[in-house]
Amino acid sequence: MKKLLVTGGAGFIGANFVHYWMAKYPADKVVVLDALTYAGNMANLDSVKDEGNFTFVHGNICDQALVEALLIEQGIDTLVHFAAESHVDRSITGPDAFIETNIMGTYSLLKAAKKVWLDGKSILEGHRFHHVSTDEVYGTLLATDPAFTEDTAYAPNSPYSASKAASDHLVRAYHHTYGLNVTTSNCSNNYGPFHFPEKLIPLVVTNILHNKALPIYGDGQQIRDWLYVEDHAYGIDLVLQNGRVGENYNIGGDNEWANIDIVKTISKLVEQEFIKNKALATRFPNAKAAIEQNTESLITYVKDRPGHDRRYAIDATKTNNELGYQPKESFETGIAKTVAWYLDNESWWQSVMDGSYQNWIAEQYSST
Ligand code: NAD
Ligand code: DAU
């Protein structure tokens, strides 16, 4: 039986991981530590919040004393670190929070883990610090380049990816220097339920339902490698169970798409849902283009993201071979499930698209 501390467990991937873990390992104890920034939402944990083996702690990962107390009082043996500022566009307009949470926050967690697990009266054998990272630390690829492996040199290009790269290096150093039992996973773009609607896929679905423009940065030919979020949770599970301490593992779905094609695919799927289910036109009367079956008319090319990485692609051969990892969801089924989830969960996305998000969007577009 494990006792997990999950940082950032009220965010998109963290919450999906908590659902996955509690369903698969019902005897384990799960403590979530989350600062509930604009991206964290208690509604994401609604279905587990009353379980006896679940505890939510509202707090900041930069609060070392709080983390030390949690590790001791809750008897934590496994820390799974998701908490981060995660949106590249926000890192361009306001990098400070990324440096603070992603670098200083990770450093603070490492110090707490070292103090409690290694420097106490006795070393906690079998402890694990798992760091959730991204493919963005590897930089960008040309169309003909091979996909990123764990040996690809780090070359982060945005303040977000630079802050994640710095945190990866700190995690590595705490293993090599102090012997902390760490693992790191570098994953490609996730999609699925609870994805905050500032990110491309949920933004496209919710904008169609509001009959708003679908903004395509630059020429729309940038490529991302999309993975259903539960398959990310499954990959982390395998790393926690059988991954070698001190190692990095790439997690990805071998599923590259140009942005413009993703947007067109989602537009088509929403249109098909409106044909299948006539009640949607009544529930979403503003979704004029979906009702009239011409959602592609909403596609609008806008100014490119500064420093926009052209292509990401993950080579997960090491994780496949060593840990037997294979994604379970196909893109066809995963994206259909995701679109259906957003159509069924209007109250969720309406509630997260509150004042702070709208203000940020307004600021961003007024400055371009
Ligand atoms: P998210 O922005 O949806 O959620 C981040 C969570 O962290 C939120 O609940 C937020 O409240 C919390 N948080 C932020 N700052 C905090 C702090 N200082 N203290 C405590 N909690 C804090 O992010 P996500 O998309 O779920 O990403 C989770 C992790 O996975 C991140 O580390 C990200 O870099 C990594 N990742 C994301 C993707 C992706 O496609 N979204 C892909 C690969 C890796
Ligand atoms: O690759 C993993 C990364 O994926 C994670 O580390 C990040 O936390 C996560 O946010 C995601 O980063 P991206 O920048 O790739 O995701 P985003 O959804 O913001 O954008 C996906 C692509 O779509 C990217 O090329 C930018 C483009 N885009 C995005 C938005 C929001 C648009 O063209 N229009 C948009 O409005």
Short mmCIF file of C-alpha atoms and ligand atoms in Angstrom, two decimals:
data_model
loop_
_atom_site.label_atom_id
_atom_site.label_comp_id
_atom_site.label_asym_id
_atom_site.label_seq_id
_atom_site.Cartn_x
_atom_site.Cartn_y
_atom_site.Cartn_z
CA MET A 1 0.00 0.00 0.00
CA LYS A 2 1.38 3.39 -1.04
CA LYS A 3 0.81 6.79 0.54
CA LEU A 4 0.91 9.40 -2.19
CA LEU A 5 1.33 13.14 -2.05
CA VAL A 6 0.08 14.49 -5.40
CA THR A 7 1.02 18.13 -6.02
CA GLY A 8 -1.21 19.99 -8.48
CA GLY A 9 -3.88 17.31 -8.12
CA ALA A 10 -6.68 19.81 -8.72
CA GLY A 11 -5.36 20.65 -12.20
CA PHE A 12 -6.03 18.90 -15.50
CA ILE A 13 -3.56 16.00 -15.49
CA GLY A 14 -3.19 15.80 -11.70
CA ALA A 15 -6.94 15.34 -11.22
CA ASN A 16 -7.13 12.70 -13.96
CA PHE A 17 -4.19 10.93 -12.31
CA VAL A 18 -5.95 10.98 -8.91
CA HIS A 19 -9.10 9.46 -10.49
CA TYR A 20 -7.03 6.82 -12.25
CA TRP A 21 -5.01 5.96 -9.14
CA MET A 22 -7.91 5.77 -6.69
CA ALA A 23 -9.90 3.54 -9.04
CA LYS A 24 -6.95 1.20 -9.62
CA TYR A 25 -5.46 1.16 -6.13
CA PRO A 26 -8.39 1.70 -3.73
CA ALA A 27 -6.33 0.70 -0.68
CA ASP A 28 -3.76 3.47 -1.23
CA LYS A 29 -3.91 6.81 0.52
CA VAL A 30 -3.90 9.95 -1.65
CA VAL A 31 -3.17 13.45 -0.36
CA VAL A 32 -3.49 16.31 -2.84
CA LEU A 33 -1.57 19.55 -2.26
CA ASP A 34 -2.77 22.34 -4.54
CA ALA A 35 -2.66 26.14 -4.38
CA LEU A 36 -5.87 26.37 -6.46
CA THR A 37 -4.52 28.91 -8.93
CA TYR A 38 -6.78 29.85 -11.86
CA ALA A 39 -5.98 26.38 -13.29
CA GLY A 40 -6.85 24.39 -10.17
CA ASN A 41 -10.45 23.54 -9.50
CA MET A 42 -12.01 21.56 -6.65
CA ALA A 43 -14.77 20.49 -9.05
CA ASN A 44 -12.13 18.31 -10.76
CA LEU A 45 -11.96 16.23 -7.57
CA ASP A 46 -15.66 16.18 -6.79
CA SER A 47 -16.12 12.45 -7.28
CA VAL A 48 -13.30 11.50 -4.85
CA LYS A 49 -13.30 14.31 -2.28
CA ASP A 50 -15.43 12.41 0.25
CA GLU A 51 -13.51 9.12 0.04
CA GLY A 52 -11.95 8.07 3.37
CA ASN A 53 -8.51 7.55 1.83
CA PHE A 54 -8.46 11.02 0.18
CA THR A 55 -7.31 14.31 1.71
CA PHE A 56 -7.14 17.73 0.09
CA VAL A 57 -4.70 20.32 1.38
CA HIS A 58 -4.93 23.87 0.08
CA GLY A 59 -1.35 25.12 0.03
CA ASN A 60 1.67 26.12 -1.98
CA ILE A 61 4.53 23.81 -2.98
CA CYS A 62 6.92 26.68 -2.14
CA ASP A 63 5.92 26.29 1.53
CA GLN A 64 8.66 23.87 2.58
CA ALA A 65 7.52 23.64 6.20
CA LEU A 66 4.01 22.62 5.09
CA VAL A 67 5.37 19.95 2.75
CA GLU A 68 7.69 18.56 5.44
CA ALA A 69 4.78 18.38 7.87
CA LEU A 70 2.63 16.58 5.29
CA LEU A 71 5.35 14.06 4.47
CA ILE A 72 5.75 13.26 8.17
CA GLU A 73 2.17 13.47 9.46
CA GLN A 74 0.63 11.65 6.50
CA GLY A 75 3.42 9.06 6.32
CA ILE A 76 3.98 9.82 2.62
CA ASP A 77 6.32 7.44 0.74
CA THR A 78 5.60 8.59 -2.84
CA LEU A 79 5.47 12.18 -4.08
CA VAL A 80 4.05 12.71 -7.58
CA HIS A 81 4.78 16.26 -8.65
CA PHE A 82 2.37 17.79 -11.19
CA ALA A 83 2.02 21.32 -9.74
CA ALA A 84 3.20 23.91 -12.23
CA GLU A 85 2.33 26.92 -14.24
CA SER A 86 1.64 25.10 -17.50
CA HIS A 87 0.47 27.48 -20.24
CA VAL A 88 3.16 28.60 -22.71
CA ASP A 89 1.31 31.80 -23.71
CA ARG A 90 1.09 32.93 -20.09
CA SER A 91 4.82 32.27 -19.66
CA ILE A 92 5.50 34.68 -22.50
CA THR A 93 3.40 37.52 -21.05
CA GLY A 94 4.27 36.83 -17.38
CA PRO A 95 7.25 34.53 -16.69
CA ASP A 96 7.62 35.33 -12.96
CA ALA A 97 5.03 32.83 -11.73
CA PHE A 98 6.72 30.12 -13.84
CA ILE A 99 10.12 30.73 -12.27
CA GLU A 100 8.56 30.83 -8.81
CA THR A 101 6.40 27.69 -9.01
CA ASN A 102 8.20 25.53 -11.54
CA ILE A 103 11.77 26.16 -10.39
CA MET A 104 11.59 27.42 -6.80
CA GLY A 105 8.56 25.23 -6.01
CA THR A 106 10.27 22.08 -7.26
CA TYR A 107 13.44 23.03 -5.37
CA SER A 108 11.40 23.51 -2.20
CA LEU A 109 9.78 20.06 -2.62
CA LEU A 110 13.19 18.46 -3.16
CA LYS A 111 14.54 20.08 0.00
CA ALA A 112 11.54 18.87 2.00
CA ALA A 113 11.81 15.34 0.60
CA LYS A 114 15.55 15.17 1.32
CA LYS A 115 15.09 16.45 4.86
CA VAL A 116 12.29 14.05 5.76
CA TRP A 117 13.26 10.96 3.78
CA LEU A 118 17.06 11.09 3.89
CA ASP A 119 18.23 13.35 6.71
CA GLY A 120 15.98 12.13 9.51
CA LYS A 121 16.88 9.57 12.19
CA SER A 122 16.40 6.80 9.65
CA ILE A 123 16.30 6.84 5.85
CA LEU A 124 12.87 5.98 4.42
CA GLU A 125 13.80 3.08 2.15
CA GLY A 126 11.61 2.77 -0.94
CA HIS A 127 10.62 6.44 -1.06
CA ARG A 128 10.02 7.94 -4.50
CA PHE A 129 9.98 11.49 -5.85
CA HIS A 130 8.36 11.39 -9.29
CA HIS A 131 8.63 14.56 -11.35
CA VAL A 132 6.14 15.13 -14.16
CA SER A 133 7.81 16.95 -17.03
CA THR A 134 7.22 17.71 -20.66
CA ASP A 135 8.58 17.07 -24.15
CA GLU A 136 8.99 20.85 -24.53
CA VAL A 137 12.32 20.72 -22.67
CA TYR A 138 13.85 19.11 -25.78
CA GLY A 139 13.08 22.17 -27.93
CA THR A 140 11.72 21.97 -31.44
CA LEU A 141 12.03 19.56 -34.38
CA LEU A 142 12.18 19.96 -38.15
CA ALA A 143 9.67 17.92 -40.17
CA THR A 144 12.34 15.34 -41.04
CA ASP A 145 14.01 15.07 -37.60
CA PRO A 146 13.67 11.88 -35.58
CA ALA A 147 11.41 12.15 -32.52
CA PHE A 148 12.80 13.15 -29.10
CA THR A 149 14.42 10.35 -27.10
CA GLU A 150 15.56 10.53 -23.47
CA ASP A 151 19.06 11.25 -24.86
CA THR A 152 18.02 14.30 -26.89
CA ALA A 153 19.88 17.36 -25.55
CA TYR A 154 17.71 19.84 -23.68
CA ALA A 155 17.02 23.04 -25.69
CA PRO A 156 14.00 24.78 -24.15
CA ASN A 157 12.67 27.78 -26.07
CA SER A 158 9.96 29.41 -23.93
CA PRO A 159 10.06 30.66 -20.35
CA TYR A 160 7.69 27.76 -19.56
CA SER A 161 9.92 25.07 -21.05
CA ALA A 162 13.07 26.69 -19.62
CA SER A 163 11.50 26.60 -16.15
CA LYS A 164 10.54 22.94 -16.61
CA ALA A 165 14.06 22.11 -17.85
CA ALA A 166 15.56 23.81 -14.79
CA SER A 167 13.31 21.77 -12.52
CA ASP A 168 14.25 18.54 -14.34
CA HIS A 169 17.93 19.32 -13.74
CA LEU A 170 17.36 19.98 -10.04
CA VAL A 171 15.52 16.65 -9.69
CA ARG A 172 18.39 14.86 -11.44
CA ALA A 173 20.95 16.60 -9.20
CA TYR A 174 19.13 15.59 -6.01
CA HIS A 175 19.49 11.97 -7.09
CA HIS A 176 23.11 12.16 -8.13
CA THR A 177 24.29 14.28 -5.22
CA TYR A 178 22.11 13.19 -2.30
CA GLY A 179 20.74 9.82 -3.39
CA LEU A 180 17.07 10.87 -3.46
CA ASN A 181 15.05 8.18 -5.26
CA VAL A 182 13.78 10.20 -8.23
CA THR A 183 12.20 9.42 -11.57
CA THR A 184 11.12 11.89 -14.26
CA SER A 185 8.64 11.43 -17.10
CA ASN A 186 8.61 13.69 -20.16
CA CYS A 187 5.24 13.57 -21.86
CA SER A 188 3.76 14.99 -25.04
CA ASN A 189 0.56 17.10 -25.31
CA ASN A 190 -2.35 15.70 -23.29
CA TYR A 191 -6.05 16.05 -24.01
CA GLY A 192 -9.20 14.83 -22.24
CA PRO A 193 -11.68 15.81 -19.49
CA PHE A 194 -10.92 18.76 -17.16
CA HIS A 195 -8.54 20.39 -19.66
CA PHE A 196 -8.59 24.12 -18.97
CA PRO A 197 -10.21 25.96 -21.92
CA GLU A 198 -7.20 28.19 -22.60
CA LYS A 199 -5.47 25.21 -24.27
CA LEU A 200 -6.08 24.44 -27.95
CA ILE A 201 -8.46 21.45 -27.86
CA PRO A 202 -10.93 22.61 -25.18
CA LEU A 203 -10.67 26.18 -26.50
CA VAL A 204 -11.87 25.03 -29.92
CA VAL A 205 -14.84 23.09 -28.50
CA THR A 206 -15.97 25.88 -26.16
CA ASN A 207 -15.44 28.62 -28.75
CA ILE A 208 -17.62 26.71 -31.23
CA LEU A 209 -20.33 26.51 -28.58
CA HIS A 210 -20.05 30.30 -28.08
CA ASN A 211 -19.81 30.86 -31.85
CA LYS A 212 -16.44 32.56 -31.34
CA ALA A 213 -13.44 32.63 -33.68
CA LEU A 214 -11.08 29.64 -33.60
CA PRO A 215 -7.64 31.32 -33.43
CA ILE A 216 -4.90 29.57 -35.41
CA TYR A 217 -1.44 30.87 -34.56
CA GLY A 218 0.74 31.59 -37.62
CA ASP A 219 0.20 29.15 -40.49
CA GLY A 220 -1.35 26.39 -38.35
CA GLN A 221 1.21 23.86 -39.57
CA GLN A 222 2.89 23.43 -36.16
CA ILE A 223 2.81 19.81 -35.03
CA ARG A 224 1.97 18.38 -31.62
CA ASP A 225 1.93 14.72 -30.51
CA TRP A 226 -1.39 14.19 -28.70
CA LEU A 227 -1.98 11.65 -25.91
CA TYR A 228 -5.20 10.91 -24.04
CA VAL A 229 -4.67 12.03 -20.45
CA GLU A 230 -5.50 8.66 -18.87
CA ASP A 231 -2.68 7.12 -20.91
CA HIS A 232 -0.33 9.63 -19.30
CA ALA A 233 -1.54 8.53 -15.87
CA TYR A 234 -0.97 4.91 -16.92
CA GLY A 235 2.58 5.72 -18.04
CA ILE A 236 3.37 7.40 -14.70
CA ASP A 237 1.90 4.36 -12.92
CA LEU A 238 4.32 2.07 -14.79
CA VAL A 239 7.27 4.34 -13.99
CA LEU A 240 6.31 4.38 -10.30
CA GLN A 241 5.92 0.60 -10.19
CA ASN A 242 8.88 -0.51 -12.29
CA GLY A 243 10.89 2.51 -13.43
CA ARG A 244 14.55 2.62 -12.52
CA VAL A 245 15.48 5.24 -9.96
CA GLY A 246 17.43 8.15 -11.48
CA GLU A 247 16.01 7.58 -14.97
CA ASN A 248 13.90 9.70 -17.33
CA TYR A 249 11.06 8.07 -19.29
CA ASN A 250 9.39 9.56 -22.37
CA ILE A 251 5.62 9.08 -22.58
CA GLY A 252 3.78 9.69 -25.85
CA GLY A 253 1.17 8.37 -28.20
CA ASP A 254 2.99 8.42 -31.56
CA ASN A 255 0.16 10.65 -32.74
CA GLU A 256 1.38 13.77 -34.55
CA TRP A 257 -1.10 16.30 -35.85
CA ALA A 258 -0.78 19.75 -37.44
CA ASN A 259 -2.80 22.28 -35.44
CA ILE A 260 -5.04 23.21 -38.35
CA ASP A 261 -5.97 19.54 -38.88
CA ILE A 262 -6.80 19.09 -35.19
CA VAL A 263 -9.05 22.15 -35.32
CA LYS A 264 -10.83 20.91 -38.46
CA THR A 265 -11.27 17.43 -36.94
CA ILE A 266 -12.84 18.83 -33.77
CA SER A 267 -15.08 21.15 -35.79
CA LYS A 268 -16.36 18.16 -37.77
CA LEU A 269 -16.94 16.12 -34.61
CA VAL A 270 -18.97 18.90 -32.99
CA GLU A 271 -21.06 19.24 -36.16
CA GLN A 272 -21.71 15.48 -36.15
CA GLU A 273 -22.84 15.66 -32.52
CA PHE A 274 -25.27 18.45 -33.42
CA ILE A 275 -26.71 16.25 -36.20
CA LYS A 276 -27.00 13.17 -33.92
CA ASN A 277 -28.46 15.02 -30.96
CA LYS A 278 -31.05 17.66 -31.88
CA ALA A 279 -31.31 18.81 -28.24
CA LEU A 280 -27.83 20.38 -28.54
CA ALA A 281 -29.22 23.20 -30.72
CA THR A 282 -31.63 24.06 -27.89
CA ARG A 283 -28.95 23.73 -25.17
CA PHE A 284 -26.45 25.83 -27.13
CA PRO A 285 -28.58 28.33 -29.09
CA ASN A 286 -25.53 30.62 -29.59
CA ALA A 287 -23.65 27.88 -31.47
CA LYS A 288 -24.85 29.23 -34.79
CA ALA A 289 -22.06 27.78 -36.95
CA ALA A 290 -22.50 24.31 -35.39
CA ILE A 291 -26.25 24.45 -35.93
CA GLU A 292 -25.73 25.56 -39.55
CA GLN A 293 -22.94 22.98 -40.06
CA ASN A 294 -20.27 25.47 -41.11
CA THR A 295 -17.95 25.57 -38.09
CA GLU A 296 -14.86 25.87 -40.30
CA SER A 297 -16.05 29.42 -41.06
CA LEU A 298 -14.96 30.28 -37.48
CA ILE A 299 -11.29 29.46 -38.25
CA THR A 300 -9.26 32.67 -38.01
CA TYR A 301 -5.52 32.94 -38.58
CA VAL A 302 -3.93 35.23 -35.97
CA LYS A 303 -0.44 36.50 -35.11
CA ASP A 304 1.95 33.66 -34.26
CA ARG A 305 3.07 32.82 -30.73
CA PRO A 306 6.55 34.40 -30.21
CA GLY A 307 9.24 31.69 -30.43
CA HIS A 308 6.58 29.12 -31.38
CA ASP A 309 8.08 25.61 -31.47
CA ARG A 310 7.38 24.05 -34.85
CA ARG A 311 7.12 20.37 -33.99
CA TYR A 312 7.14 18.06 -30.98
CA ALA A 313 7.27 14.27 -31.29
CA ILE A 314 8.02 11.71 -28.60
CA ASP A 315 9.95 8.49 -29.14
CA ALA A 316 8.73 6.31 -26.24
CA THR A 317 10.75 3.21 -27.20
CA LYS A 318 12.55 3.07 -23.84
CA THR A 319 9.27 3.23 -21.89
CA ASN A 320 7.65 0.72 -24.24
CA ASN A 321 10.54 -1.75 -24.03
CA GLU A 322 11.45 -1.43 -20.35
CA LEU A 323 8.01 -0.96 -18.83
CA GLY A 324 5.71 -2.51 -21.45
CA TYR A 325 4.00 0.85 -22.00
CA GLN A 326 1.47 1.18 -24.84
CA PRO A 327 -1.30 3.81 -24.88
CA LYS A 328 -4.73 2.21 -24.50
CA GLU A 329 -6.82 4.90 -26.18
CA SER A 330 -6.77 5.52 -29.95
CA PHE A 331 -6.93 9.15 -31.04
CA GLU A 332 -10.26 8.49 -32.76
CA THR A 333 -11.93 7.22 -29.57
CA GLY A 334 -10.11 9.63 -27.24
CA ILE A 335 -11.04 12.77 -29.13
CA ALA A 336 -14.67 11.63 -29.55
CA LYS A 337 -14.88 10.97 -25.79
CA THR A 338 -13.34 14.37 -25.09
CA VAL A 339 -15.73 16.31 -27.33
CA ALA A 340 -18.66 14.42 -25.76
CA TRP A 341 -17.35 15.26 -22.26
CA TYR A 342 -17.30 18.99 -23.03
CA LEU A 343 -20.81 18.83 -24.49
CA ASP A 344 -22.02 17.04 -21.34
CA ASN A 345 -20.18 19.22 -18.82
CA GLU A 346 -21.11 22.79 -19.66
CA SER A 347 -21.39 23.74 -15.99
CA TRP A 348 -17.75 22.70 -15.46
CA TRP A 349 -16.28 24.79 -18.25
CA GLN A 350 -18.59 27.73 -17.62
CA SER A 351 -17.46 27.74 -13.98
CA VAL A 352 -13.74 27.67 -14.76
CA MET A 353 -14.06 30.37 -17.41
CA ASP A 354 -14.58 32.93 -14.67
CA GLY A 355 -13.41 36.54 -14.33
CA SER A 356 -9.69 35.89 -14.02
CA TYR A 357 -9.52 33.84 -17.21
CA GLN A 358 -11.61 36.31 -19.18
CA ASN A 359 -9.50 39.23 -17.92
CA TRP A 360 -6.32 37.48 -18.98
CA ILE A 361 -7.69 36.76 -22.46
CA ALA A 362 -8.81 40.38 -22.77
CA GLU A 363 -5.35 41.63 -21.73
CA GLN A 364 -3.61 39.26 -24.10
CA TYR A 365 -5.60 40.24 -27.15
CA SER A 366 -5.55 43.96 -26.42
CA SER A 367 -1.71 43.88 -26.43
CA THR A 368 -1.39 42.22 -29.88
P1 NAD B 1 -2.64 22.71 -15.01
O1 NAD B 1 -2.20 24.12 -15.24
O2 NAD B 1 -3.95 22.25 -15.53
O3 NAD B 1 -2.65 22.42 -13.44
C1 NAD B 1 -1.62 22.84 -12.59
C2 NAD B 1 -2.08 22.62 -11.16
O4 NAD B 1 -1.01 23.03 -10.29
C3 NAD B 1 -3.31 23.47 -10.78
O5 NAD B 1 -4.21 22.69 -10.02
C4 NAD B 1 -2.71 24.58 -9.94
O6 NAD B 1 -3.63 25.09 -8.97
C5 NAD B 1 -1.54 23.87 -9.28
N1 NAD B 1 -0.49 24.80 -8.87
C6 NAD B 1 0.08 25.78 -9.60
N2 NAD B 1 1.01 26.43 -8.88
C7 NAD B 1 1.03 25.83 -7.66
C8 NAD B 1 1.81 26.03 -6.48
N3 NAD B 1 2.73 27.00 -6.41
N4 NAD B 1 1.57 25.22 -5.42
C9 NAD B 1 0.64 24.26 -5.48
N5 NAD B 1 -0.12 24.03 -6.56
C10 NAD B 1 0.08 24.79 -7.64
O7 NAD B 1 -1.46 21.82 -15.55
P2 NAD B 1 -1.52 20.40 -16.29
O8 NAD B 1 -1.75 20.61 -17.73
O9 NAD B 1 -2.38 19.50 -15.51
O10 NAD B 1 0.01 19.95 -16.13
C11 NAD B 1 0.44 19.21 -14.97
C12 NAD B 1 1.92 18.91 -15.10
O11 NAD B 1 2.14 18.13 -16.26
C13 NAD B 1 2.79 20.15 -15.24
O12 NAD B 1 3.96 19.96 -14.49
C14 NAD B 1 3.09 20.24 -16.73
O13 NAD B 1 4.33 20.86 -16.94
C15 NAD B 1 3.13 18.76 -17.08
N6 NAD B 1 2.77 18.42 -18.48
C16 NAD B 1 1.62 18.90 -19.04
C17 NAD B 1 1.27 18.51 -20.33
C18 NAD B 1 -0.01 18.99 -20.98
O14 NAD B 1 -0.26 18.68 -22.13
N7 NAD B 1 -0.88 19.71 -20.28
C19 NAD B 1 2.11 17.63 -21.04
C20 NAD B 1 3.29 17.19 -20.44
C21 NAD B 1 3.60 17.56 -19.16
O1 DAU B 2 3.99 19.37 -25.25
C1 DAU B 2 3.54 19.35 -23.93
C2 DAU B 2 2.99 20.72 -23.58
O2 DAU B 2 1.73 20.83 -24.22
C3 DAU B 2 2.85 20.92 -22.07
O3 DAU B 2 4.12 20.89 -21.48
C4 DAU B 2 2.16 22.26 -21.76
O4 DAU B 2 1.94 22.38 -20.38
C5 DAU B 2 0.83 22.26 -22.48
O5 DAU B 2 0.18 23.51 -22.28
C6 DAU B 2 1.01 22.01 -23.98
O6 DAU B 2 1.70 23.13 -24.60
P1 DAU B 2 1.30 23.67 -26.06
O7 DAU B 2 1.78 25.05 -26.19
O8 DAU B 2 1.71 22.69 -27.10
O9 DAU B 2 -0.33 23.60 -25.93
P2 DAU B 2 -1.46 24.62 -26.38
O10 DAU B 2 -2.76 23.91 -26.23
O11 DAU B 2 -1.31 25.95 -25.74
O12 DAU B 2 -1.19 24.81 -27.93
C7 DAU B 2 -1.16 23.69 -28.82
C8 DAU B 2 -0.75 24.21 -30.18
O13 DAU B 2 -1.83 25.02 -30.70
C9 DAU B 2 0.45 25.12 -30.16
O14 DAU B 2 1.20 24.91 -31.35
C10 DAU B 2 -0.13 26.53 -30.16
C11 DAU B 2 -1.39 26.36 -30.97
N1 DAU B 2 -2.52 27.24 -30.59
C12 DAU B 2 -2.87 27.29 -29.28
C13 DAU B 2 -3.93 28.08 -28.88
C14 DAU B 2 -4.31 28.18 -27.42
C15 DAU B 2 -3.22 27.93 -31.57
O15 DAU B 2 -2.90 27.85 -32.78
N2 DAU B 2 -4.27 28.69 -31.18
C16 DAU B 2 -4.65 28.82 -29.88
O16 DAU B 2 -5.61 29.59 -29.58
#
